[in-house]
Amino acid sequence: MQEKFYTVEDISKMLDMHPKTIQRYIREGKLRAAKVGKAWRISGHDLSLFMESASPMQEQGESRKIFVTSVVDIDVHSADDAMNISNMLTASLNTKPAEFGRTSMSTQYLDQDKKLRIMISGSAAFMEIMMSLLGNYIND
């Protein structure tokens, strides 16, 4: 039997949610998806798993959690400078304690502007530490 796959638009219509909300769930790892070309595809199985775990937090007896996403632009002298900062942040991310939970980071070097753009997400406590680390590194 062949697996059924859905687009972000299909799921947003089924769940009466904005497509950007579905894309955010994919980015945050709440909804598994595969990139096919420039579009996301979600299997019927992964959609079922998402629906089972998507019951409201109050029904599950869980408290609300804060998840922060930030974009940081840093002026750098060169691509090597940007790489050093990226490597330091990646090392910190890879050695974080488990209690910080799910986190993500991506970096982009903007050569024309001589900037490093960092997109980073995680709990409020994790973000506080990462921003402090970044501030201390940049100000040295």
Coordinates of C-alpha atoms in Angstrom, one line a residue:
M1 CA 0.0 0.0 0.0
Q2 CA 1.3 3.4 -1.0
E3 CA 1.8 6.1 1.7
K4 CA -0.3 9.3 1.3
F5 CA 1.6 12.6 1.4
Y6 CA 0.2 16.0 2.1
T7 CA 1.4 19.5 1.4
V8 CA 1.5 22.3 4.0
E9 CA -1.5 23.9 2.2
D10 CA -3.4 20.6 2.5
I11 CA -2.8 20.3 6.2
S12 CA -3.6 24.0 6.9
K13 CA -7.0 23.5 5.2
M14 CA -7.7 20.3 7.1
L15 CA -6.8 21.8 10.5
D16 CA -8.1 25.3 9.7
M17 CA -4.7 26.8 10.5
H18 CA -2.5 29.3 8.7
P19 CA 0.1 27.7 6.4
K20 CA 2.9 29.6 8.3
T21 CA 1.7 27.9 11.6
I22 CA 2.2 24.5 9.9
Q23 CA 5.6 25.6 8.6
R24 CA 6.5 26.7 12.2
Y25 CA 5.5 23.3 13.5
I26 CA 7.8 21.7 10.9
R27 CA 10.7 24.0 11.8
E28 CA 10.3 23.4 15.5
G29 CA 10.3 19.6 15.0
K30 CA 6.7 19.2 16.2
L31 CA 5.6 17.9 12.8
R32 CA 7.9 15.7 10.8
A33 CA 8.2 16.6 7.1
A34 CA 10.5 16.0 4.1
K35 CA 11.6 18.7 1.7
V36 CA 10.8 17.8 -1.9
G37 CA 12.2 20.5 -4.1
K38 CA 11.2 23.8 -2.4
A39 CA 8.0 22.3 -0.8
W40 CA 7.4 20.3 2.3
R41 CA 5.6 16.9 2.2
I42 CA 4.1 15.3 5.3
S43 CA 3.3 11.6 5.4
G44 CA -0.1 10.5 6.6
H45 CA 1.7 8.6 9.4
D46 CA 3.5 11.7 10.6
L47 CA 0.3 13.7 10.4
S48 CA -1.4 11.1 12.6
L49 CA 1.4 11.2 15.1
F50 CA 1.2 15.0 15.2
M51 CA -2.5 15.0 15.7
E52 CA -2.2 12.5 18.6
S53 CA 0.3 14.7 20.3
A54 CA -1.4 18.0 19.6
S55 CA -4.1 18.0 22.2
P56 CA -4.2 21.2 24.3
M57 CA -1.7 21.5 27.1
Q58 CA -4.3 22.1 29.7
E59 CA -5.9 18.7 28.9
Q60 CA -2.5 17.0 29.3
G61 CA -1.9 18.8 32.7
E62 CA 1.3 20.5 31.4
S63 CA 2.3 24.0 32.1
R64 CA 3.0 26.5 29.3
K65 CA 6.5 26.6 28.0
I66 CA 8.2 29.6 26.4
F67 CA 10.1 29.0 23.2
V68 CA 12.1 32.0 21.9
T69 CA 13.4 32.6 18.4
S70 CA 15.8 35.4 17.7
V71 CA 17.7 36.8 14.7
V72 CA 21.1 38.4 15.5
D73 CA 23.2 40.3 13.0
I74 CA 26.9 40.8 13.9
D75 CA 29.3 43.0 12.0
V76 CA 32.4 40.9 11.2
H77 CA 35.8 41.6 9.6
S78 CA 35.9 38.6 7.4
A79 CA 34.4 35.2 6.5
D80 CA 37.0 33.6 8.9
D81 CA 35.7 35.9 11.7
A82 CA 32.1 34.8 11.0
M83 CA 33.3 31.1 10.9
N84 CA 34.9 31.4 14.3
I85 CA 31.8 32.8 15.9
S86 CA 29.6 30.2 14.2
N87 CA 31.9 27.4 15.4
M88 CA 31.9 28.7 19.0
L89 CA 28.1 28.8 19.0
T90 CA 27.8 25.4 17.4
A91 CA 30.1 23.9 20.0
S92 CA 28.0 25.5 22.8
L93 CA 24.8 24.2 21.2
N94 CA 26.2 20.7 20.9
T95 CA 27.3 20.6 24.5
K96 CA 24.2 22.1 26.1
P97 CA 22.6 20.3 29.1
A98 CA 19.6 18.2 28.3
E99 CA 17.3 20.3 30.5
F100 CA 17.4 23.1 27.9
G101 CA 15.4 20.8 25.6
R102 CA 14.9 21.4 21.9
T103 CA 17.0 24.1 20.3
S104 CA 18.0 25.1 16.8
M105 CA 20.5 27.4 15.1
S106 CA 21.4 28.4 11.6
T107 CA 24.0 30.9 10.5
Q108 CA 24.5 32.9 7.3
Y109 CA 27.5 35.0 6.2
L110 CA 26.5 38.1 4.3
D111 CA 29.7 38.8 2.4
Q112 CA 28.6 42.1 0.8
D113 CA 27.5 43.5 4.2
K114 CA 30.3 41.8 6.2
K115 CA 27.7 40.5 8.6
L116 CA 27.0 37.2 10.3
R117 CA 23.3 36.5 10.6
I118 CA 22.4 34.0 13.3
M119 CA 18.9 32.5 13.7
I120 CA 18.6 30.7 17.1
S121 CA 15.7 29.2 19.0
G122 CA 15.2 27.6 22.4
S123 CA 13.9 28.0 25.8
A124 CA 14.1 31.4 27.5
A125 CA 16.8 30.1 29.9
F126 CA 18.8 28.7 26.9
M127 CA 18.5 31.9 25.0
E128 CA 19.6 34.0 27.9
I129 CA 22.8 32.0 28.2
M130 CA 23.5 32.0 24.5
M131 CA 23.0 35.7 24.2
S132 CA 25.2 36.3 27.2
L133 CA 27.9 34.0 25.6
L134 CA 27.6 35.8 22.3
G135 CA 27.8 39.2 24.0
N136 CA 30.9 38.2 26.0
Y137 CA 32.6 36.7 22.9
I138 CA 31.9 39.8 20.7
N139 CA 33.0 42.3 23.4
D140 CA 36.3 40.6 24.1

